[in-house]
Amino acid sequence: MSKLMLRNIGTLVSGMIEHPILQSDALLVENGIITHVGREGELEGAGADRIVDCGGATVTPGLIDSHCHVILGDFTSRQNQIGFLESEVHGGVTTIISAGEVHLKGRPKDPAGTKALAILAAKAFNNFRPGGGKVIGGAVILEKGLTKEDFGEMAREGVRTVGEIGLGSIKNPEDAAPMVKWAREVGMTVMMHSGGTSIPGSSVVTADMIIETNPDIVSHLNGGPTAVPMEEVRKLVYETKLTLEMVHCGNPRVAVEAAKMIVDANALDRVIIGNDAPSGTGVVPLGILRVMNLLASLTPIKPEQAVCMATGNTARVHKLNRGVIGEGREGDLVIMDAPMGSVGEDALSAIEAGDTPGVAMVIVDGEIVVSKSRNTPPPKRKPSIL
Ligand SMILES: [Zn+2]
Protein backbone atom coordinates (compact mmCIF):
# COMPACT_ATOMS: atom_id res chain seq x y z
CA MET A 1 0.00 0.00 0.00
CA SER A 2 1.27 3.46 -0.88
CA LYS A 3 -0.73 6.64 -0.44
CA LEU A 4 0.38 9.93 -1.93
CA MET A 5 -1.48 13.15 -1.21
CA LEU A 6 -1.08 16.38 -3.18
CA ARG A 7 -2.31 19.46 -1.37
CA ASN A 8 -2.22 23.23 -1.76
CA ILE A 9 -2.77 22.91 -5.52
CA GLY A 10 -3.17 26.38 -7.06
CA THR A 11 -4.87 25.31 -10.29
CA LEU A 12 -5.95 21.77 -11.15
CA VAL A 13 -6.27 21.04 -14.87
CA SER A 14 -8.56 18.06 -15.45
CA GLY A 15 -7.45 16.83 -18.88
CA MET A 16 -11.13 16.87 -19.91
CA ILE A 17 -11.48 19.44 -22.68
CA GLU A 18 -15.17 20.07 -22.08
CA HIS A 19 -14.37 20.93 -18.45
CA PRO A 20 -10.65 21.78 -18.20
CA ILE A 21 -10.36 23.28 -14.70
CA LEU A 22 -11.41 21.53 -11.49
CA GLN A 23 -12.35 23.47 -8.36
CA SER A 24 -10.24 21.27 -6.10
CA ASP A 25 -6.98 21.81 -4.28
CA ALA A 26 -6.04 18.30 -3.20
CA LEU A 27 -6.00 14.73 -4.43
CA LEU A 28 -5.04 11.29 -3.25
CA VAL A 29 -3.29 8.52 -5.19
CA GLU A 30 -3.49 5.03 -3.65
CA ASN A 31 -1.41 2.20 -5.11
CA GLY A 32 -0.98 4.15 -8.31
CA ILE A 33 -4.64 5.05 -8.83
CA ILE A 34 -6.31 8.41 -8.11
CA THR A 35 -8.89 7.67 -5.45
CA HIS A 36 -10.02 11.12 -4.36
CA VAL A 37 -10.11 14.61 -5.86
CA GLY A 38 -11.45 17.34 -3.63
CA ARG A 39 -10.72 19.88 -0.94
CA GLU A 40 -7.79 19.58 1.39
CA GLY A 41 -9.99 19.35 4.49
CA GLU A 42 -11.71 16.25 3.16
CA LEU A 43 -8.42 14.40 2.82
CA GLU A 44 -7.03 15.00 6.29
CA GLY A 45 -6.96 11.70 8.07
CA ALA A 46 -6.72 9.76 4.80
CA GLY A 47 -3.48 8.29 6.14
CA ALA A 48 -1.20 9.39 3.31
CA ASP A 49 2.33 8.12 3.76
CA ARG A 50 3.66 10.87 1.51
CA ILE A 51 2.33 14.41 1.28
CA VAL A 52 3.42 16.88 -1.38
CA ASP A 53 2.62 20.52 -0.68
CA CYS A 54 2.31 22.02 -4.16
CA GLY A 55 2.87 25.55 -2.86
CA GLY A 56 0.07 26.94 -5.02
CA ALA A 57 1.55 25.59 -8.26
CA THR A 58 -0.51 24.02 -11.05
CA VAL A 59 -1.18 20.29 -11.33
CA THR A 60 -2.02 18.66 -14.66
CA PRO A 61 -2.30 15.06 -15.81
CA GLY A 62 1.02 13.68 -17.06
CA LEU A 63 1.52 14.81 -20.64
CA ILE A 64 1.22 12.27 -23.47
CA ASP A 65 3.43 12.44 -26.55
CA SER A 66 1.19 11.00 -29.26
CA HIS A 67 3.92 10.64 -31.85
CA CYS A 68 7.38 9.32 -31.08
CA HIS A 69 9.59 7.18 -33.28
CA VAL A 70 11.05 4.90 -30.62
CA ILE A 71 13.06 1.81 -31.51
CA LEU A 72 14.10 -0.30 -28.54
CA GLY A 73 15.60 0.83 -25.26
CA ASP A 74 16.28 4.53 -24.82
CA PHE A 75 18.13 4.79 -28.12
CA THR A 76 17.41 6.02 -31.64
CA SER A 77 19.60 5.05 -34.55
CA ARG A 78 18.14 7.96 -36.53
CA GLN A 79 20.18 10.48 -34.56
CA ASN A 80 22.49 7.99 -32.81
CA GLN A 81 21.14 9.42 -29.60
CA ILE A 82 20.60 7.83 -26.21
CA GLY A 83 18.48 8.99 -23.30
CA PHE A 84 15.91 10.94 -25.34
CA LEU A 85 12.93 9.19 -23.74
CA GLU A 86 14.12 9.87 -20.20
CA SER A 87 14.71 13.45 -21.29
CA GLU A 88 11.07 13.77 -22.37
CA VAL A 89 9.93 12.73 -18.89
CA HIS A 90 11.83 15.78 -17.62
CA GLY A 91 9.52 17.81 -19.87
CA GLY A 92 6.44 16.51 -18.05
CA VAL A 93 5.72 13.63 -20.45
CA THR A 94 4.61 10.47 -18.65
CA THR A 95 3.39 8.48 -21.66
CA ILE A 96 5.10 8.21 -25.02
CA ILE A 97 3.24 6.56 -27.90
CA SER A 98 5.14 4.97 -30.76
CA ALA A 99 4.08 5.96 -34.26
CA GLY A 100 6.15 3.10 -35.67
CA GLU A 101 9.68 1.80 -35.11
CA VAL A 102 10.70 3.00 -38.57
CA HIS A 103 14.15 4.23 -37.71
CA LEU A 104 15.55 0.81 -36.82
CA LYS A 105 18.51 0.26 -39.11
CA GLY A 106 17.83 -2.81 -41.21
CA ARG A 107 14.14 -2.79 -40.28
CA PRO A 108 12.58 -5.97 -41.70
CA LYS A 109 9.81 -5.38 -44.23
CA ASP A 110 8.59 -8.94 -44.78
CA PRO A 111 5.43 -9.94 -42.88
CA ALA A 112 7.19 -12.18 -40.32
CA GLY A 113 9.84 -9.59 -39.48
CA THR A 114 7.33 -6.71 -39.40
CA LYS A 115 5.12 -8.62 -37.01
CA ALA A 116 8.04 -9.74 -34.86
CA LEU A 117 9.38 -6.20 -34.51
CA ALA A 118 5.99 -4.83 -33.43
CA ILE A 119 5.53 -7.58 -30.84
CA LEU A 120 9.10 -7.25 -29.58
CA ALA A 121 8.84 -3.46 -29.18
CA ALA A 122 5.43 -3.71 -27.47
CA LYS A 123 6.69 -6.32 -24.99
CA ALA A 124 10.08 -4.72 -24.39
CA PHE A 125 8.53 -1.35 -23.54
CA ASN A 126 6.01 -3.05 -21.26
CA ASN A 127 9.03 -4.11 -19.20
CA PHE A 128 11.00 -0.89 -19.48
CA ARG A 129 10.13 2.59 -18.28
CA PRO A 130 12.82 5.06 -19.35
CA GLY A 131 13.15 7.65 -16.60
CA GLY A 132 9.94 6.26 -15.12
CA GLY A 133 7.81 7.14 -18.18
CA LYS A 134 5.42 4.70 -19.84
CA VAL A 135 6.02 3.84 -23.50
CA ILE A 136 3.36 2.32 -25.73
CA GLY A 137 5.76 0.63 -28.14
CA GLY A 138 5.19 -1.65 -31.09
CA ALA A 139 3.19 0.32 -33.64
CA VAL A 140 3.05 -2.01 -36.61
CA ILE A 141 4.06 -0.52 -39.95
CA LEU A 142 1.76 -1.80 -42.69
CA GLU A 143 3.72 -3.90 -45.16
CA LYS A 144 2.49 -6.04 -48.00
CA GLY A 145 1.65 -9.63 -47.06
CA LEU A 146 0.32 -9.09 -43.52
CA THR A 147 -2.82 -11.20 -42.98
CA LYS A 148 -5.91 -11.04 -40.78
CA GLU A 149 -4.34 -13.77 -38.61
CA ASP A 150 -1.23 -11.63 -38.17
CA PHE A 151 -3.32 -8.78 -36.75
CA GLY A 152 -5.06 -11.18 -34.37
CA GLU A 153 -1.74 -12.54 -33.17
CA MET A 154 -0.20 -9.08 -32.76
CA ALA A 155 -3.18 -7.87 -30.72
CA ARG A 156 -3.04 -10.95 -28.48
CA GLU A 157 0.66 -10.29 -27.93
CA GLY A 158 0.13 -6.67 -26.89
CA VAL A 159 0.36 -4.57 -30.06
CA ARG A 160 -2.20 -1.76 -29.67
CA THR A 161 -1.39 0.58 -32.54
CA VAL A 162 -0.97 0.74 -36.31
CA GLY A 163 1.92 3.13 -36.93
CA GLU A 164 1.65 5.81 -39.56
CA ILE A 165 0.20 4.36 -42.73
CA GLY A 166 2.34 5.58 -45.61
CA LEU A 167 5.70 4.76 -44.05
CA GLY A 168 5.70 1.15 -45.29
CA SER A 169 4.91 -0.59 -48.57
CA ILE A 170 1.15 -0.19 -48.07
CA LYS A 171 0.59 3.27 -49.45
CA ASN A 172 -2.76 3.56 -51.19
CA PRO A 173 -6.23 3.33 -49.66
CA GLU A 174 -7.21 0.16 -51.57
CA ASP A 175 -4.30 -1.79 -50.11
CA ALA A 176 -4.72 -0.28 -46.63
CA ALA A 177 -8.49 -0.80 -46.33
CA PRO A 178 -8.54 -4.52 -45.44
CA MET A 179 -5.67 -4.15 -42.97
CA VAL A 180 -7.32 -1.16 -41.30
CA LYS A 181 -10.47 -3.27 -40.94
CA TRP A 182 -8.53 -6.18 -39.41
CA ALA A 183 -6.69 -3.82 -37.06
CA ARG A 184 -9.96 -2.22 -35.91
CA GLU A 185 -11.57 -5.61 -35.32
CA VAL A 186 -8.86 -6.44 -32.78
CA GLY A 187 -9.07 -3.02 -31.08
CA MET A 188 -6.00 -1.29 -32.49
CA THR A 189 -5.80 2.50 -32.92
CA VAL A 190 -4.82 3.45 -36.48
CA MET A 191 -2.57 6.38 -37.39
CA MET A 192 -2.00 7.68 -40.89
CA HIS A 193 0.76 9.95 -42.16
CA SER A 194 -0.37 13.16 -43.91
CA GLY A 195 1.48 15.48 -46.23
CA GLY A 196 4.88 15.27 -47.86
CA THR A 197 7.33 12.42 -47.83
CA SER A 198 9.24 12.28 -44.54
CA ILE A 199 11.88 9.59 -44.94
CA PRO A 200 13.18 7.75 -48.01
CA GLY A 201 10.70 5.02 -48.91
CA SER A 202 7.65 6.83 -47.55
CA SER A 203 5.22 8.71 -49.77
CA VAL A 204 3.07 11.82 -50.10
CA VAL A 205 -0.33 11.28 -48.46
CA THR A 206 -3.23 13.55 -49.43
CA ALA A 207 -6.45 14.39 -47.58
CA ASP A 208 -8.48 12.31 -50.04
CA MET A 209 -6.29 9.28 -49.41
CA ILE A 210 -6.81 9.73 -45.67
CA ILE A 211 -10.57 10.16 -45.99
CA GLU A 212 -10.79 7.03 -48.12
CA THR A 213 -8.65 5.00 -45.71
CA ASN A 214 -10.49 6.30 -42.62
CA PRO A 215 -7.85 5.90 -39.88
CA ASP A 216 -8.47 7.03 -36.28
CA ILE A 217 -5.75 9.68 -36.36
CA VAL A 218 -4.49 12.08 -39.02
CA SER A 219 -0.84 12.17 -38.01
CA HIS A 220 0.77 15.62 -37.99
CA LEU A 221 -2.00 17.65 -39.61
CA ASN A 222 0.60 20.45 -39.65
CA GLY A 223 3.16 18.35 -41.47
CA GLY A 224 5.80 15.82 -40.59
CA PRO A 225 7.59 17.91 -41.59
CA THR A 226 5.83 18.96 -44.85
CA ALA A 227 2.16 19.83 -44.44
CA VAL A 228 -0.73 19.16 -46.81
CA PRO A 229 -1.99 22.35 -48.56
CA MET A 230 -4.41 24.51 -46.55
CA GLU A 231 -7.45 23.46 -48.59
CA GLU A 232 -6.75 19.86 -47.58
CA VAL A 233 -6.38 20.90 -43.94
CA ARG A 234 -9.76 22.58 -44.27
CA LYS A 235 -11.28 19.39 -45.66
CA LEU A 236 -9.88 17.26 -42.84
CA VAL A 237 -11.09 19.70 -40.18
CA TYR A 238 -14.57 20.47 -41.53
CA GLU A 239 -15.52 17.35 -43.48
CA THR A 240 -14.31 14.55 -41.18
CA LYS A 241 -14.53 13.55 -37.53
CA LEU A 242 -10.97 12.21 -37.49
CA THR A 243 -8.57 12.93 -34.65
CA LEU A 244 -6.15 15.67 -35.72
CA GLU A 245 -2.59 15.64 -34.48
CA MET A 246 -0.38 18.71 -34.14
CA VAL A 247 3.35 18.06 -33.87
CA HIS A 248 6.47 19.95 -32.95
CA CYS A 249 8.51 18.82 -35.95
CA GLY A 250 6.04 20.24 -38.45
CA ASN A 251 4.97 23.48 -40.07
CA PRO A 252 4.20 26.17 -37.43
CA ARG A 253 2.18 28.38 -39.79
CA VAL A 254 -0.12 25.50 -40.72
CA ALA A 255 -0.47 24.64 -37.02
CA VAL A 256 -1.67 28.19 -36.32
CA GLU A 257 -4.05 28.34 -39.29
CA ALA A 258 -5.42 24.85 -38.60
CA ALA A 259 -5.97 25.71 -34.93
CA LYS A 260 -8.11 28.69 -35.91
CA MET A 261 -10.25 26.42 -38.10
CA ILE A 262 -10.50 23.84 -35.34
CA VAL A 263 -11.80 26.45 -32.90
CA ASP A 264 -14.25 27.67 -35.53
CA ALA A 265 -15.41 24.09 -36.19
CA ASN A 266 -15.82 23.51 -32.44
CA ALA A 267 -13.53 20.49 -32.79
CA LEU A 268 -11.20 20.99 -29.82
CA ASP A 269 -11.89 17.46 -28.60
CA ARG A 270 -10.34 16.05 -31.79
CA VAL A 271 -6.86 17.55 -31.32
CA ILE A 272 -3.89 15.65 -29.88
CA ILE A 273 -0.27 16.73 -29.53
CA GLY A 274 2.93 14.90 -30.50
CA ASN A 275 6.59 15.51 -31.14
CA ASP A 276 7.24 13.48 -34.31
CA ALA A 277 10.77 13.04 -33.02
CA PRO A 278 13.38 11.66 -33.08
CA SER A 279 13.42 12.67 -36.71
CA GLY A 280 15.58 14.67 -39.05
CA THR A 281 14.43 17.75 -37.13
CA GLY A 282 16.07 16.43 -34.00
CA VAL A 283 15.31 15.15 -30.55
CA VAL A 284 12.95 17.44 -28.67
CA PRO A 285 12.59 16.86 -24.90
CA LEU A 286 10.27 19.87 -24.45
CA GLY A 287 8.35 19.45 -27.71
CA ILE A 288 4.96 18.79 -26.15
CA LEU A 289 5.21 21.88 -23.93
CA ARG A 290 6.31 23.89 -26.96
CA VAL A 291 3.33 22.85 -29.08
CA MET A 292 1.08 23.77 -26.15
CA ASN A 293 2.82 27.17 -26.10
CA LEU A 294 2.38 27.63 -29.85
CA LEU A 295 -1.33 26.85 -29.77
CA ALA A 296 -2.10 28.83 -26.60
CA SER A 297 -0.02 31.90 -27.44
CA LEU A 298 -0.74 32.37 -31.17
CA THR A 299 -4.25 30.94 -31.67
CA PRO A 300 -7.63 31.26 -29.90
CA ILE A 301 -6.97 27.98 -28.04
CA LYS A 302 -6.78 28.55 -24.27
CA PRO A 303 -3.80 27.20 -22.32
CA GLU A 304 -5.94 24.79 -20.27
CA GLN A 305 -7.43 23.49 -23.52
CA ALA A 306 -3.92 22.94 -24.90
CA VAL A 307 -3.11 20.90 -21.78
CA CYS A 308 -6.19 18.74 -22.39
CA MET A 309 -5.11 18.19 -26.01
CA ALA A 310 -1.83 16.79 -24.69
CA THR A 311 -3.51 14.60 -22.06
CA GLY A 312 -7.17 13.52 -21.99
CA ASN A 313 -7.78 13.82 -25.74
CA THR A 314 -4.85 11.54 -26.53
CA ALA A 315 -5.75 9.03 -23.82
CA ARG A 316 -9.29 8.78 -25.21
CA VAL A 317 -8.29 7.97 -28.79
CA HIS A 318 -5.66 5.48 -27.59
CA LYS A 319 -8.02 3.92 -24.99
CA LEU A 320 -5.69 4.62 -22.05
CA ASN A 321 -6.96 4.98 -18.48
CA ARG A 322 -4.90 8.10 -17.85
CA GLY A 323 -4.55 11.69 -19.01
CA VAL A 324 -7.47 12.76 -16.84
CA ILE A 325 -7.64 13.77 -13.17
CA GLY A 326 -10.44 11.63 -11.83
CA GLU A 327 -11.14 8.80 -9.46
CA GLY A 328 -10.10 5.44 -10.88
CA ARG A 329 -7.55 6.93 -13.28
CA GLU A 330 -3.83 6.15 -13.25
CA GLY A 331 -1.94 8.55 -11.00
CA ASP A 332 0.28 10.21 -13.62
CA LEU A 333 0.69 13.88 -12.74
CA VAL A 334 2.84 16.94 -13.35
CA ILE A 335 3.35 19.87 -11.00
CA MET A 336 4.34 22.97 -12.97
CA ASP A 337 4.47 26.73 -12.56
CA ALA A 338 5.48 29.84 -14.45
CA PRO A 339 9.24 29.79 -14.98
CA MET A 340 11.34 32.26 -13.02
CA GLY A 341 11.39 35.61 -14.82
CA SER A 342 8.21 34.94 -16.79
CA VAL A 343 5.52 37.57 -17.20
CA GLY A 344 3.10 34.72 -16.44
CA GLU A 345 1.85 34.39 -12.87
CA ASP A 346 1.19 30.68 -13.03
CA ALA A 347 1.73 27.80 -15.43
CA LEU A 348 -1.30 28.58 -17.61
CA SER A 349 -0.63 32.30 -17.98
CA ALA A 350 3.02 31.52 -18.76
CA ILE A 351 1.97 29.07 -21.48
CA GLU A 352 -0.40 31.68 -22.87
CA ALA A 353 2.46 34.18 -22.91
CA GLY A 354 4.53 31.71 -24.92
CA ASP A 355 6.92 30.78 -22.10
CA THR A 356 7.83 27.16 -21.43
CA PRO A 357 6.53 26.41 -17.94
CA GLY A 358 8.87 25.13 -15.25
CA VAL A 359 8.25 21.48 -14.46
CA ALA A 360 8.60 21.08 -10.72
CA MET A 361 7.69 17.43 -10.25
CA VAL A 362 6.63 14.45 -12.36
CA ILE A 363 4.66 11.60 -10.82
CA VAL A 364 3.91 8.23 -12.47
CA ASP A 365 1.52 5.76 -10.85
CA GLY A 366 1.75 7.79 -7.65
CA GLU A 367 5.56 7.60 -7.53
CA ILE A 368 7.75 10.69 -7.90
CA VAL A 369 10.04 10.11 -10.91
CA VAL A 370 11.32 13.68 -11.37
CA SER A 371 11.68 16.07 -8.45
CA LYS A 372 13.56 18.74 -10.39
CA SER A 373 13.44 18.94 -14.18
CA ARG A 374 16.82 19.07 -15.80
CA ASN A 375 15.31 20.45 -19.01
CA THR A 376 12.78 23.17 -18.22
CA PRO A 377 13.63 26.50 -16.60
CA PRO A 378 13.09 26.44 -12.84
CA PRO A 379 9.53 27.15 -11.64
CA LYS A 380 8.72 30.18 -9.51
CA ARG A 381 6.96 28.08 -6.87
CA LYS A 382 8.36 24.72 -5.83
CA PRO A 383 6.51 21.89 -4.16
CA SER A 384 7.83 20.43 -0.93
CA ILE A 385 7.62 16.88 0.30
CA LEU A 386 6.34 16.73 3.86
ZN1 LIG B 1 4.63 11.00 -40.56
XYZ file of C-alpha atoms and ligand atoms in Angstrom:
387
model
C 0.000 0.000 0.000
C 1.272 3.459 -0.882
C -0.730 6.642 -0.437
C 0.377 9.930 -1.929
C -1.483 13.147 -1.213
C -1.082 16.376 -3.181
C -2.306 19.457 -1.375
C -2.217 23.234 -1.764
C -2.769 22.914 -5.516
C -3.174 26.382 -7.058
C -4.869 25.309 -10.292
C -5.951 21.770 -11.145
C -6.272 21.040 -14.866
C -8.557 18.062 -15.448
C -7.451 16.833 -18.875
C -11.134 16.871 -19.915
C -11.480 19.439 -22.679
C -15.169 20.068 -22.083
C -14.369 20.933 -18.448
C -10.648 21.776 -18.199
C -10.360 23.278 -14.700
C -11.409 21.534 -11.486
C -12.351 23.471 -8.361
C -10.235 21.273 -6.097
C -6.975 21.809 -4.275
C -6.037 18.302 -3.199
C -6.005 14.734 -4.430
C -5.039 11.287 -3.255
C -3.293 8.516 -5.188
C -3.486 5.034 -3.651
C -1.412 2.201 -5.112
C -0.980 4.152 -8.314
C -4.638 5.052 -8.831
C -6.307 8.406 -8.115
C -8.895 7.666 -5.447
C -10.023 11.117 -4.364
C -10.110 14.615 -5.855
C -11.450 17.343 -3.627
C -10.723 19.878 -0.938
C -7.791 19.575 1.393
C -9.990 19.355 4.492
C -11.712 16.249 3.159
C -8.420 14.399 2.817
C -7.030 14.997 6.287
C -6.960 11.697 8.067
C -6.716 9.759 4.804
C -3.481 8.291 6.144
C -1.205 9.394 3.313
C 2.326 8.121 3.761
C 3.661 10.868 1.514
C 2.329 14.415 1.282
C 3.419 16.882 -1.378
C 2.619 20.516 -0.683
C 2.307 22.016 -4.160
C 2.868 25.547 -2.858
C 0.074 26.941 -5.021
C 1.554 25.590 -8.261
C -0.507 24.018 -11.047
C -1.176 20.294 -11.326
C -2.015 18.662 -14.657
C -2.298 15.062 -15.805
C 1.017 13.676 -17.059
C 1.517 14.807 -20.645
C 1.215 12.270 -23.469
C 3.426 12.441 -26.551
C 1.185 10.997 -29.263
C 3.920 10.640 -31.850
C 7.383 9.321 -31.080
C 9.593 7.182 -33.283
C 11.048 4.903 -30.624
C 13.065 1.808 -31.514
C 14.098 -0.299 -28.540
C 15.598 0.829 -25.261
C 16.281 4.535 -24.822
C 18.129 4.789 -28.124
C 17.408 6.021 -31.644
C 19.595 5.045 -34.552
C 18.140 7.960 -36.527
C 20.185 10.478 -34.559
C 22.486 7.990 -32.814
C 21.135 9.424 -29.596
C 20.605 7.829 -26.215
C 18.478 8.990 -23.298
C 15.913 10.940 -25.337
C 12.931 9.187 -23.741
C 14.116 9.868 -20.197
C 14.708 13.447 -21.286
C 11.069 13.772 -22.374
C 9.935 12.727 -18.890
C 11.825 15.780 -17.620
C 9.520 17.809 -19.872
C 6.444 16.512 -18.054
C 5.721 13.632 -20.454
C 4.615 10.470 -18.648
C 3.387 8.477 -21.661
C 5.100 8.209 -25.021
C 3.240 6.561 -27.902
C 5.143 4.973 -30.756
C 4.076 5.961 -34.263
C 6.150 3.101 -35.667
C 9.676 1.800 -35.106
C 10.696 3.004 -38.569
C 14.149 4.228 -37.707
C 15.546 0.814 -36.823
C 18.509 0.264 -39.108
C 17.831 -2.809 -41.213
C 14.140 -2.794 -40.275
C 12.581 -5.969 -41.705
C 9.811 -5.380 -44.233
C 8.591 -8.938 -44.776
C 5.433 -9.940 -42.876
C 7.188 -12.182 -40.323
C 9.841 -9.587 -39.485
C 7.334 -6.715 -39.398
C 5.116 -8.616 -37.011
C 8.037 -9.740 -34.864
C 9.383 -6.196 -34.506
C 5.985 -4.834 -33.433
C 5.529 -7.584 -30.843
C 9.104 -7.249 -29.578
C 8.836 -3.461 -29.183
C 5.433 -3.714 -27.466
C 6.685 -6.319 -24.993
C 10.082 -4.722 -24.387
C 8.531 -1.353 -23.540
C 6.014 -3.053 -21.260
C 9.027 -4.114 -19.203
C 11.003 -0.886 -19.482
C 10.130 2.587 -18.280
C 12.817 5.063 -19.355
C 13.145 7.652 -16.603
C 9.935 6.258 -15.119
C 7.811 7.136 -18.182
C 5.421 4.700 -19.840
C 6.019 3.844 -23.501
C 3.359 2.319 -25.734
C 5.764 0.630 -28.144
C 5.192 -1.646 -31.093
C 3.194 0.324 -33.644
C 3.048 -2.015 -36.613
C 4.062 -0.516 -39.954
C 1.758 -1.796 -42.687
C 3.722 -3.902 -45.160
C 2.487 -6.042 -48.000
C 1.652 -9.630 -47.063
C 0.319 -9.094 -43.520
C -2.818 -11.198 -42.977
C -5.907 -11.038 -40.780
C -4.340 -13.768 -38.608
C -1.227 -11.634 -38.174
C -3.317 -8.785 -36.749
C -5.061 -11.184 -34.374
C -1.735 -12.543 -33.174
C -0.199 -9.077 -32.763
C -3.179 -7.869 -30.720
C -3.039 -10.945 -28.481
C 0.660 -10.293 -27.932
C 0.127 -6.671 -26.893
C 0.359 -4.566 -30.058
C -2.201 -1.757 -29.672
C -1.386 0.577 -32.544
C -0.973 0.736 -36.307
C 1.922 3.134 -36.928
C 1.653 5.815 -39.562
C 0.196 4.360 -42.733
C 2.338 5.578 -45.611
C 5.704 4.760 -44.048
C 5.695 1.147 -45.290
C 4.913 -0.595 -48.568
C 1.153 -0.193 -48.070
C 0.590 3.273 -49.454
C -2.758 3.559 -51.186
C -6.232 3.327 -49.659
C -7.215 0.165 -51.569
C -4.296 -1.789 -50.112
C -4.720 -0.284 -46.633
C -8.486 -0.800 -46.333
C -8.536 -4.522 -45.438
C -5.671 -4.147 -42.971
C -7.320 -1.156 -41.297
C -10.473 -3.268 -40.945
C -8.533 -6.185 -39.406
C -6.695 -3.819 -37.055
C -9.958 -2.219 -35.912
C -11.574 -5.613 -35.316
C -8.862 -6.438 -32.783
C -9.066 -3.021 -31.076
C -6.004 -1.287 -32.487
C -5.801 2.498 -32.925
C -4.824 3.450 -36.478
C -2.569 6.383 -37.391
C -1.999 7.683 -40.895
C 0.761 9.954 -42.165
C -0.368 13.158 -43.907
C 1.479 15.483 -46.232
C 4.883 15.266 -47.858
C 7.333 12.415 -47.832
C 9.241 12.283 -44.543
C 11.881 9.595 -44.940
C 13.176 7.745 -48.012
C 10.702 5.016 -48.909
C 7.648 6.831 -47.550
C 5.216 8.706 -49.770
C 3.071 11.815 -50.096
C -0.327 11.284 -48.459
C -3.234 13.550 -49.432
C -6.449 14.389 -47.582
C -8.478 12.314 -50.039
C -6.292 9.275 -49.410
C -6.810 9.734 -45.668
C -10.569 10.160 -45.990
C -10.789 7.034 -48.119
C -8.649 5.003 -45.708
C -10.495 6.299 -42.622
C -7.851 5.898 -39.881
C -8.467 7.032 -36.279
C -5.749 9.681 -36.360
C -4.488 12.079 -39.023
C -0.844 12.172 -38.010
C 0.769 15.622 -37.994
C -2.001 17.650 -39.610
C 0.596 20.448 -39.649
C 3.159 18.350 -41.465
C 5.803 15.824 -40.593
C 7.595 17.909 -41.592
C 5.835 18.964 -44.848
C 2.157 19.829 -44.445
C -0.729 19.163 -46.811
C -1.991 22.348 -48.564
C -4.414 24.507 -46.550
C -7.453 23.456 -48.592
C -6.747 19.861 -47.579
C -6.376 20.903 -43.937
C -9.765 22.577 -44.267
C -11.280 19.388 -45.664
C -9.884 17.256 -42.845
C -11.086 19.696 -40.182
C -14.570 20.473 -41.529
C -15.523 17.346 -43.475
C -14.312 14.546 -41.180
C -14.530 13.548 -37.528
C -10.966 12.211 -37.495
C -8.573 12.930 -34.655
C -6.147 15.665 -35.725
C -2.590 15.636 -34.481
C -0.377 18.710 -34.137
C 3.349 18.061 -33.873
C 6.468 19.955 -32.954
C 8.510 18.817 -35.951
C 6.036 20.243 -38.449
C 4.969 23.475 -40.069
C 4.197 26.168 -37.434
C 2.183 28.375 -39.787
C -0.124 25.504 -40.719
C -0.468 24.641 -37.019
C -1.670 28.187 -36.318
C -4.045 28.341 -39.291
C -5.416 24.849 -38.604
C -5.968 25.711 -34.933
C -8.110 28.694 -35.913
C -10.247 26.421 -38.101
C -10.505 23.838 -35.345
C -11.798 26.454 -32.896
C -14.250 27.671 -35.533
C -15.406 24.094 -36.186
C -15.817 23.509 -32.435
C -13.534 20.490 -32.786
C -11.201 20.985 -29.819
C -11.895 17.462 -28.596
C -10.339 16.050 -31.787
C -6.862 17.552 -31.319
C -3.891 15.651 -29.882
C -0.266 16.733 -29.533
C 2.930 14.903 -30.502
C 6.592 15.515 -31.138
C 7.244 13.475 -34.309
C 10.770 13.039 -33.019
C 13.384 11.663 -33.080
C 13.416 12.674 -36.712
C 15.580 14.670 -39.050
C 14.427 17.745 -37.133
C 16.070 16.430 -34.000
C 15.310 15.155 -30.546
C 12.948 17.443 -28.668
C 12.592 16.865 -24.902
C 10.267 19.868 -24.453
C 8.351 19.450 -27.711
C 4.955 18.786 -26.153
C 5.208 21.875 -23.927
C 6.313 23.893 -26.955
C 3.334 22.854 -29.082
C 1.082 23.773 -26.152
C 2.819 27.170 -26.100
C 2.385 27.629 -29.846
C -1.329 26.850 -29.765
C -2.102 28.832 -26.598
C -0.022 31.896 -27.445
C -0.741 32.367 -31.166
C -4.246 30.938 -31.666
C -7.628 31.259 -29.904
C -6.968 27.984 -28.036
C -6.783 28.555 -24.272
C -3.798 27.197 -22.325
C -5.939 24.795 -20.267
C -7.434 23.488 -23.517
C -3.923 22.943 -24.898
C -3.107 20.899 -21.777
C -6.192 18.745 -22.387
C -5.112 18.191 -26.008
C -1.826 16.792 -24.692
C -3.510 14.605 -22.064
C -7.173 13.522 -21.986
C -7.783 13.816 -25.738
C -4.845 11.536 -26.533
C -5.747 9.035 -23.824
C -9.287 8.781 -25.209
C -8.295 7.968 -28.787
C -5.663 5.477 -27.590
C -8.024 3.923 -24.987
C -5.690 4.617 -22.050
C -6.955 4.978 -18.481
C -4.896 8.099 -17.851
C -4.545 11.686 -19.007
C -7.471 12.762 -16.837
C -7.642 13.773 -13.166
C -10.443 11.632 -11.830
C -11.144 8.804 -9.457
C -10.095 5.442 -10.883
C -7.545 6.934 -13.280
C -3.834 6.146 -13.253
C -1.937 8.549 -10.998
C 0.284 10.205 -13.616
C 0.687 13.876 -12.743
C 2.838 16.943 -13.354
C 3.346 19.871 -10.998
C 4.336 22.967 -12.966
C 4.466 26.730 -12.562
C 5.477 29.838 -14.451
C 9.243 29.788 -14.979
C 11.337 32.264 -13.022
C 11.388 35.613 -14.817
C 8.210 34.940 -16.793
C 5.516 37.570 -17.202
C 3.103 34.717 -16.440
C 1.851 34.385 -12.870
C 1.185 30.684 -13.029
C 1.728 27.800 -15.433
C -1.296 28.578 -17.610
C -0.628 32.298 -17.976
C 3.022 31.522 -18.758
C 1.973 29.065 -21.476
C -0.397 31.683 -22.868
C 2.459 34.183 -22.909
C 4.529 31.706 -24.921
C 6.922 30.780 -22.099
C 7.831 27.163 -21.426
C 6.533 26.405 -17.939
C 8.870 25.134 -15.250
C 8.250 21.475 -14.465
C 8.599 21.083 -10.722
C 7.694 17.431 -10.249
C 6.634 14.453 -12.358
C 4.659 11.598 -10.820
C 3.909 8.232 -12.472
C 1.516 5.761 -10.847
C 1.745 7.786 -7.654
C 5.562 7.605 -7.526
C 7.750 10.690 -7.901
C 10.044 10.106 -10.907
C 11.323 13.677 -11.372
C 11.676 16.068 -8.449
C 13.558 18.739 -10.387
C 13.438 18.943 -14.181
C 16.824 19.073 -15.797
C 15.307 20.447 -19.008
C 12.776 23.171 -18.215
C 13.626 26.502 -16.604
C 13.090 26.443 -12.837
C 9.533 27.150 -11.644
C 8.717 30.181 -9.508
C 6.963 28.079 -6.865
C 8.361 24.717 -5.832
C 6.508 21.887 -4.164
C 7.829 20.434 -0.932
C 7.617 16.876 0.296
C 6.338 16.734 3.862
Zn 4.628 11.001 -40.555
